[in-house]
PDB file of C-alpha atoms in Angstrom:
ATOM      1  CA  MET A   1      -8.494 -16.109  78.477  1.00 94.00           C
ATOM      2  CA  LYS A   2     -11.800 -16.974  76.783  1.00 93.00           C
ATOM      3  CA  ILE A   3     -12.630 -17.656  73.412  1.00 95.00           C
ATOM      4  CA  THR A   4     -15.733 -15.755  72.776  1.00 95.00           C
ATOM      5  CA  LYS A   5     -15.910 -16.137  69.111  1.00 95.00           C
ATOM      6  CA  ALA A   6     -14.404 -18.860  66.452  1.00 95.00           C
ATOM      7  CA  GLU A   7     -15.388 -18.345  63.060  1.00 94.00           C
ATOM      8  CA  PHE A   8     -13.735 -20.538  59.622  1.00 94.00           C
ATOM      9  CA  SER A   9     -11.921 -18.530  57.766  1.00 95.00           C
ATOM     10  CA  GLY A  10     -10.837 -21.039  54.480  1.00 94.00           C
ATOM     11  CA  SER A  11      -8.754 -24.159  53.931  1.00 93.00           C
ATOM     12  CA  SER A  12      -5.554 -24.476  52.114  1.00 94.00           C
ATOM     13  CA  THR A  13      -3.076 -27.260  50.726  1.00 92.00           C
ATOM     14  CA  LYS A  14      -0.144 -24.355  50.218  1.00 93.00           C
ATOM     15  CA  VAL A  15       0.664 -21.231  52.576  1.00 94.00           C
ATOM     16  CA  GLY A  16       0.373 -19.212  49.597  1.00 94.00           C
ATOM     17  CA  GLN A  17      -3.782 -19.808  50.094  1.00 95.00           C
ATOM     18  CA  LYS A  18      -3.927 -18.899  53.824  1.00 95.00           C
ATOM     19  CA  PRO A  19      -6.116 -16.111  54.584  1.00 95.00           C
ATOM     20  CA  SER A  20      -4.888 -12.810  53.913  1.00 93.00           C
ATOM     21  CA  ARG A  21      -5.450 -11.554  57.015  1.00 95.00           C
ATOM     22  CA  LYS A  22      -2.012 -12.117  59.541  1.00 96.00           C
ATOM     23  CA  ALA A  23      -2.350 -13.299  62.946  1.00 98.00           C
ATOM     24  CA  PRO A  24      -0.690 -15.472  65.181  1.00 98.00           C
ATOM     25  CA  GLU A  25      -0.863 -19.661  64.599  1.00 98.00           C
ATOM     26  CA  PHE A  26      -1.700 -21.991  66.860  1.00 98.00           C
ATOM     27  CA  ALA A  27      -1.897 -25.704  64.950  1.00 98.00           C
ATOM     28  CA  PHE A  28      -2.695 -28.936  66.177  1.00 97.00           C
ATOM     29  CA  ILE A  29      -2.047 -32.540  64.703  1.00 96.00           C
ATOM     30  CA  GLY A  30      -1.874 -35.984  65.380  1.00 93.00           C
ATOM     31  CA  ARG A  31      -2.000 -39.230  63.851  1.00 90.00           C
ATOM     32  CA  SER A  32      -5.584 -39.790  62.099  1.00 79.00           C
ATOM     33  CA  ASN A  33      -8.560 -40.573  64.578  1.00 81.00           C
ATOM     34  CA  VAL A  34      -6.848 -38.999  68.041  1.00 90.00           C
ATOM     35  CA  GLY A  35      -9.732 -36.761  68.654  1.00 90.00           C
ATOM     36  CA  LYS A  36      -8.027 -33.549  66.923  1.00 91.00           C
ATOM     37  CA  SER A  37     -11.754 -32.539  65.587  1.00 89.00           C
ATOM     38  CA  SER A  38     -13.634 -32.605  68.980  1.00 92.00           C
ATOM     39  CA  LEU A  39     -10.877 -31.613  71.036  1.00 95.00           C
ATOM     40  CA  ILE A  40     -11.111 -27.845  68.609  1.00 94.00           C
ATOM     41  CA  ASN A  41     -14.271 -27.605  69.008  1.00 94.00           C
ATOM     42  CA  MET A  42     -14.114 -28.572  72.571  1.00 96.00           C
ATOM     43  CA  LEU A  43     -11.733 -25.523  72.759  1.00 96.00           C
ATOM     44  CA  THR A  44     -14.066 -23.064  71.237  1.00 95.00           C
ATOM     45  CA  GLY A  45     -17.232 -24.059  72.500  1.00 93.00           C
ATOM     46  CA  ASN A  46     -18.637 -24.755  69.201  1.00 89.00           C
ATOM     47  CA  GLY A  47     -19.633 -28.485  68.446  1.00 82.00           C
ATOM     48  CA  LYS A  48     -19.848 -28.176  64.576  1.00 82.00           C
ATOM     49  CA  LEU A  49     -16.486 -25.525  64.069  1.00 85.00           C
ATOM     50  CA  ALA A  50     -14.446 -28.337  62.758  1.00 81.00           C
ATOM     51  CA  LYS A  51     -15.930 -31.844  61.223  1.00 74.00           C
ATOM     52  CA  THR A  52     -15.652 -34.684  63.172  1.00 63.00           C
ATOM     53  CA  SER A  53     -15.679 -38.505  61.556  1.00 53.00           C
ATOM     54  CA  GLN A  54     -15.226 -41.871  62.405  1.00 51.00           C
ATOM     55  CA  THR A  55     -13.117 -42.260  59.326  1.00 51.00           C
ATOM     56  CA  PRO A  56      -9.557 -41.689  59.919  1.00 49.00           C
ATOM     57  CA  GLY A  57      -7.834 -39.118  57.537  1.00 50.00           C
ATOM     58  CA  LYS A  58     -10.837 -37.326  57.089  1.00 55.00           C
ATOM     59  CA  THR A  59      -9.204 -33.802  57.433  1.00 63.00           C
ATOM     60  CA  GLN A  60      -7.099 -33.332  54.386  1.00 81.00           C
ATOM     61  CA  LEU A  61      -7.016 -29.656  53.630  1.00 89.00           C
ATOM     62  CA  VAL A  62      -5.266 -27.033  56.483  1.00 94.00           C
ATOM     63  CA  ASN A  63      -8.075 -25.222  57.674  1.00 94.00           C
ATOM     64  CA  HIS A  64      -8.342 -21.727  59.870  1.00 96.00           C
ATOM     65  CA  PHE A  65     -10.202 -20.883  62.031  1.00 96.00           C
ATOM     66  CA  LEU A  66     -10.268 -17.075  63.203  1.00 97.00           C
ATOM     67  CA  ILE A  67     -10.411 -17.246  67.420  1.00 97.00           C
ATOM     68  CA  ASN A  68     -11.891 -13.848  68.941  1.00 97.00           C
ATOM     69  CA  ASP A  69     -10.727 -11.879  65.794  1.00 96.00           C
ATOM     70  CA  SER A  70      -7.027 -11.811  66.959  1.00 97.00           C
ATOM     71  CA  TRP A  71      -5.347 -15.659  66.210  1.00 98.00           C
ATOM     72  CA  TYR A  72      -6.169 -18.366  64.257  1.00 98.00           C
ATOM     73  CA  LEU A  73      -6.433 -22.091  65.707  1.00 97.00           C
ATOM     74  CA  VAL A  74      -5.280 -24.127  62.639  1.00 96.00           C
ATOM     75  CA  ASP A  75      -6.661 -27.738  62.050  1.00 94.00           C
ATOM     76  CA  LEU A  76      -3.886 -29.789  59.977  1.00 94.00           C
ATOM     77  CA  PRO A  77      -4.395 -33.362  58.135  1.00 90.00           C
ATOM     78  CA  GLY A  78      -3.441 -36.053  60.394  1.00 86.00           C
ATOM     79  CA  TYR A  79      -0.180 -38.274  60.059  1.00 86.00           C
ATOM     80  CA  GLY A  80       0.902 -41.739  60.021  1.00 75.00           C
ATOM     81  CA  TYR A  81      -2.541 -42.766  58.643  1.00 69.00           C
ATOM     82  CA  ALA A  82      -1.722 -46.814  56.788  1.00 60.00           C
ATOM     83  CA  ARG A  83      -4.447 -47.418  54.813  1.00 69.00           C
ATOM     84  CA  LEU A  84      -4.044 -44.411  52.584  1.00 70.00           C
ATOM     85  CA  PRO A  85      -2.247 -45.438  48.807  1.00 74.00           C
ATOM     86  CA  ASP A  86       1.486 -43.896  49.397  1.00 76.00           C
ATOM     87  CA  LYS A  87       0.644 -41.527  46.313  1.00 83.00           C
ATOM     88  CA  GLN A  88      -1.968 -39.860  48.849  1.00 81.00           C
ATOM     89  CA  ARG A  89       0.058 -40.430  52.259  1.00 80.00           C
ATOM     90  CA  ALA A  90       2.811 -38.311  50.076  1.00 84.00           C
ATOM     91  CA  HIS A  91       0.710 -35.372  49.368  1.00 86.00           C
ATOM     92  CA  LEU A  92      -0.632 -34.918  52.394  1.00 88.00           C
ATOM     93  CA  ARG A  93       2.750 -35.081  54.390  1.00 89.00           C
ATOM     94  CA  HIS A  94       4.023 -32.311  51.769  1.00 92.00           C
ATOM     95  CA  ILE A  95       0.672 -30.333  52.670  1.00 94.00           C
ATOM     96  CA  ILE A  96       1.659 -30.716  56.064  1.00 94.00           C
ATOM     97  CA  TRP A  97       5.375 -29.403  56.117  1.00 95.00           C
ATOM     98  CA  ASP A  98       4.666 -26.727  53.503  1.00 96.00           C
ATOM     99  CA  TYR A  99       2.602 -25.252  56.243  1.00 97.00           C
ATOM    100  CA  ILE A 100       4.633 -25.779  58.924  1.00 97.00           C
ATOM    101  CA  ASN A 101       8.113 -24.851  57.474  1.00 96.00           C
ATOM    102  CA  ASN A 102       6.652 -22.004  55.674  1.00 96.00           C
ATOM    103  CA  SER A 103       4.011 -20.366  57.943  1.00 97.00           C
ATOM    104  CA  GLU A 104       5.955 -17.080  59.041  1.00 96.00           C
ATOM    105  CA  GLU A 105       2.437 -16.868  61.634  1.00 97.00           C
ATOM    106  CA  LEU A 106       3.070 -20.117  63.197  1.00 98.00           C
ATOM    107  CA  ILE A 107       3.586 -19.610  66.876  1.00 98.00           C
ATOM    108  CA  MET A 108       3.672 -23.350  68.093  1.00 98.00           C
ATOM    109  CA  LEU A 109       2.618 -26.695  67.219  1.00 98.00           C
ATOM    110  CA  PHE A 110       0.309 -29.212  69.483  1.00 98.00           C
ATOM    111  CA  VAL A 111       0.457 -32.560  68.862  1.00 97.00           C
ATOM    112  CA  LEU A 112      -2.184 -34.507  69.796  1.00 97.00           C
ATOM    113  CA  VAL A 113      -1.689 -38.544  71.574  1.00 96.00           C
ATOM    114  CA  ASP A 114      -4.055 -40.597  72.588  1.00 95.00           C
ATOM    115  CA  SER A 115      -3.578 -40.649  76.240  1.00 96.00           C
ATOM    116  CA  ARG A 116      -4.567 -44.827  76.430  1.00 95.00           C
ATOM    117  CA  HIS A 117      -1.657 -45.657  74.445  1.00 95.00           C
ATOM    118  CA  ASP A 118       2.235 -45.884  74.309  1.00 95.00           C
ATOM    119  CA  MET A 119       3.529 -43.077  71.781  1.00 94.00           C
ATOM    120  CA  GLN A 120       4.133 -44.579  68.603  1.00 92.00           C
ATOM    121  CA  GLU A 121       7.117 -44.667  66.590  1.00 92.00           C
ATOM    122  CA  VAL A 122       5.482 -42.402  63.778  1.00 91.00           C
ATOM    123  CA  ASP A 123       4.447 -39.845  66.566  1.00 94.00           C
ATOM    124  CA  LEU A 124       8.605 -40.272  67.557  1.00 94.00           C
ATOM    125  CA  ARG A 125       9.754 -39.752  64.591  1.00 93.00           C
ATOM    126  CA  PHE A 126       7.163 -36.659  63.952  1.00 94.00           C
ATOM    127  CA  ILE A 127       7.921 -34.729  67.165  1.00 95.00           C
ATOM    128  CA  ALA A 128      11.912 -35.741  66.549  1.00 94.00           C
ATOM    129  CA  GLU A 129      11.549 -33.869  62.760  1.00 94.00           C
ATOM    130  CA  LEU A 130      10.118 -30.807  64.669  1.00 95.00           C
ATOM    131  CA  GLY A 131      13.223 -30.717  66.881  1.00 93.00           C
ATOM    132  CA  GLU A 132      15.311 -30.877  63.869  1.00 93.00           C
ATOM    133  CA  LYS A 133      13.517 -27.744  62.445  1.00 94.00           C
ATOM    134  CA  GLY A 134      13.295 -25.712  65.619  1.00 95.00           C
ATOM    135  CA  ILE A 135       9.458 -25.657  65.678  1.00 96.00           C
ATOM    136  CA  PRO A 136       7.937 -25.188  68.791  1.00 96.00           C
ATOM    137  CA  PHE A 137       5.516 -27.632  69.669  1.00 97.00           C
ATOM    138  CA  GLY A 138       3.822 -28.960  72.982  1.00 97.00           C
ATOM    139  CA  LEU A 139       1.680 -32.445  73.499  1.00 97.00           C
ATOM    140  CA  ILE A 140      -1.717 -33.043  74.593  1.00 98.00           C
ATOM    141  CA  PHE A 141      -2.914 -36.400  75.971  1.00 97.00           C
ATOM    142  CA  THR A 142      -6.604 -36.827  74.373  1.00 97.00           C
ATOM    143  CA  LYS A 143      -9.269 -38.859  75.425  1.00 96.00           C
ATOM    144  CA  GLY A 144      -8.033 -38.465  79.250  1.00 96.00           C
ATOM    145  CA  ASP A 145     -11.608 -39.827  80.390  1.00 95.00           C
ATOM    146  CA  LYS A 146     -11.882 -42.826  78.785  1.00 95.00           C
ATOM    147  CA  GLN A 147      -9.531 -44.577  81.825  1.00 94.00           C
ATOM    148  CA  GLY A 148      -9.267 -43.793  85.638  1.00 95.00           C
ATOM    149  CA  PRO A 149      -7.013 -41.179  86.961  1.00 95.00           C
ATOM    150  CA  THR A 150      -4.834 -43.512  88.364  1.00 96.00           C
ATOM    151  CA  VAL A 151      -4.469 -45.607  85.096  1.00 96.00           C
ATOM    152  CA  LEU A 152      -4.195 -42.160  83.139  1.00 96.00           C
ATOM    153  CA  ALA A 153      -1.996 -40.764  85.457  1.00 96.00           C
ATOM    154  CA  ALA A 154       0.601 -43.912  85.005  1.00 96.00           C
ATOM    155  CA  GLN A 155       0.250 -43.769  80.907  1.00 97.00           C
ATOM    156  CA  VAL A 156       0.914 -40.273  80.641  1.00 96.00           C
ATOM    157  CA  GLU A 157       3.697 -40.522  82.895  1.00 96.00           C
ATOM    158  CA  LYS A 158       5.311 -43.237  80.758  1.00 96.00           C
ATOM    159  CA  ASN A 159       4.774 -41.482  77.494  1.00 96.00           C
ATOM    160  CA  LYS A 160       6.866 -38.642  78.923  1.00 96.00           C
ATOM    161  CA  GLN A 161       9.731 -40.896  80.371  1.00 95.00           C
ATOM    162  CA  ARG A 162       9.792 -42.260  76.986  1.00 93.00           C
ATOM    163  CA  LEU A 163      10.156 -38.459  75.735  1.00 93.00           C
ATOM    164  CA  LEU A 164      12.831 -37.761  78.116  1.00 92.00           C
ATOM    165  CA  GLU A 165      15.018 -40.625  76.584  1.00 91.00           C
ATOM    166  CA  GLU A 166      15.321 -38.650  73.504  1.00 88.00           C
ATOM    167  CA  TRP A 167      14.944 -34.720  74.701  1.00 90.00           C
ATOM    168  CA  GLU A 168      16.766 -33.209  77.968  1.00 90.00           C
ATOM    169  CA  GLU A 169      13.608 -31.368  78.817  1.00 92.00           C
ATOM    170  CA  LEU A 170       9.863 -31.945  78.333  1.00 94.00           C
ATOM    171  CA  PRO A 171       7.550 -29.716  76.041  1.00 95.00           C
ATOM    172  CA  PRO A 172       4.428 -27.940  77.700  1.00 97.00           C
ATOM    173  CA  CYS A 173       2.499 -30.633  78.323  1.00 97.00           C
ATOM    174  CA  PHE A 174      -1.825 -30.978  78.569  1.00 98.00           C
ATOM    175  CA  VAL A 175      -3.926 -33.911  79.005  1.00 97.00           C
ATOM    176  CA  SER A 176      -7.521 -33.284  77.511  1.00 97.00           C
ATOM    177  CA  SER A 177     -10.994 -34.841  76.974  1.00 96.00           C
ATOM    178  CA  SER A 178     -13.702 -33.413  74.599  1.00 95.00           C
ATOM    179  CA  VAL A 179     -15.949 -35.397  76.668  1.00 95.00           C
ATOM    180  CA  THR A 180     -15.754 -33.323  79.864  1.00 96.00           C
ATOM    181  CA  GLY A 181     -14.116 -30.482  78.672  1.00 96.00           C
ATOM    182  CA  GLN A 182     -10.909 -31.539  80.696  1.00 97.00           C
ATOM    183  CA  GLY A 183      -7.890 -29.590  79.608  1.00 97.00           C
ATOM    184  CA  LYS A 184      -9.177 -26.491  78.234  1.00 97.00           C
ATOM    185  CA  GLU A 185      -8.799 -23.952  80.644  1.00 97.00           C
ATOM    186  CA  GLU A 186      -5.375 -25.011  81.101  1.00 98.00           C
ATOM    187  CA  ILE A 187      -4.555 -25.438  76.601  1.00 98.00           C
ATOM    188  CA  VAL A 188      -6.551 -21.780  76.083  1.00 97.00           C
ATOM    189  CA  ASN A 189      -5.008 -20.085  78.976  1.00 97.00           C
ATOM    190  CA  TYR A 190      -1.405 -21.653  77.801  1.00 98.00           C
ATOM    191  CA  ILE A 191      -2.336 -19.889  74.340  1.00 98.00           C
ATOM    192  CA  GLY A 192      -3.429 -16.731  75.876  1.00 97.00           C
ATOM    193  CA  SER A 193      -0.107 -16.362  77.813  1.00 97.00           C
ATOM    194  CA  VAL A 194       2.151 -17.002  74.697  1.00 97.00           C
ATOM    195  CA  ILE A 195       0.190 -14.259  72.695  1.00 97.00           C
ATOM    196  CA  ALA A 196       0.482 -12.001  75.625  1.00 96.00           C
ATOM    197  CA  SER A 197       4.309 -12.689  75.452  1.00 96.00           C
ATOM    198  CA  LEU A 198       5.010 -11.688  71.885  1.00 93.00           C
TER     199      LEU A 198
END
């Protein structure tokens, strides 16, 4: 599949405010500053589609982007940003889980993890919660250009093994780089195959 068209369709804080046009939704989430907006821009070939920022916690709404007039790429707020006040963190958690629990069009959630680091407890807890709720998900290890291929492969494998301590099998896993375009074809083709099977 090729992404030939990507347009912003609206922002919301609850499911009832989503774009009125219904289509399959593939959502992206991760800890703050994991490179989510940069990945979305790389996948769509539009460097200005999702607003990137050096300030963690910038995305505070659910943003829908209509892709190829046929499916939505959904940008969710980040989780686990410790510097936010408790009340604001609770508010973001409510926005995130209202969408995940109640969007009937959500097909799959991609959880982004920085490929340079061990998965943190906040990541593992979030993934465990997805499992408890039966939400289909995949993993994208971002910033794949930041270290050499051998070190990268070893760190990704370490994180996969950590997951296998809790799960019987791994979810779909991808390695990406918004700088080099690594992972773009694999991720987009995977989404295409899922849509084709609906």
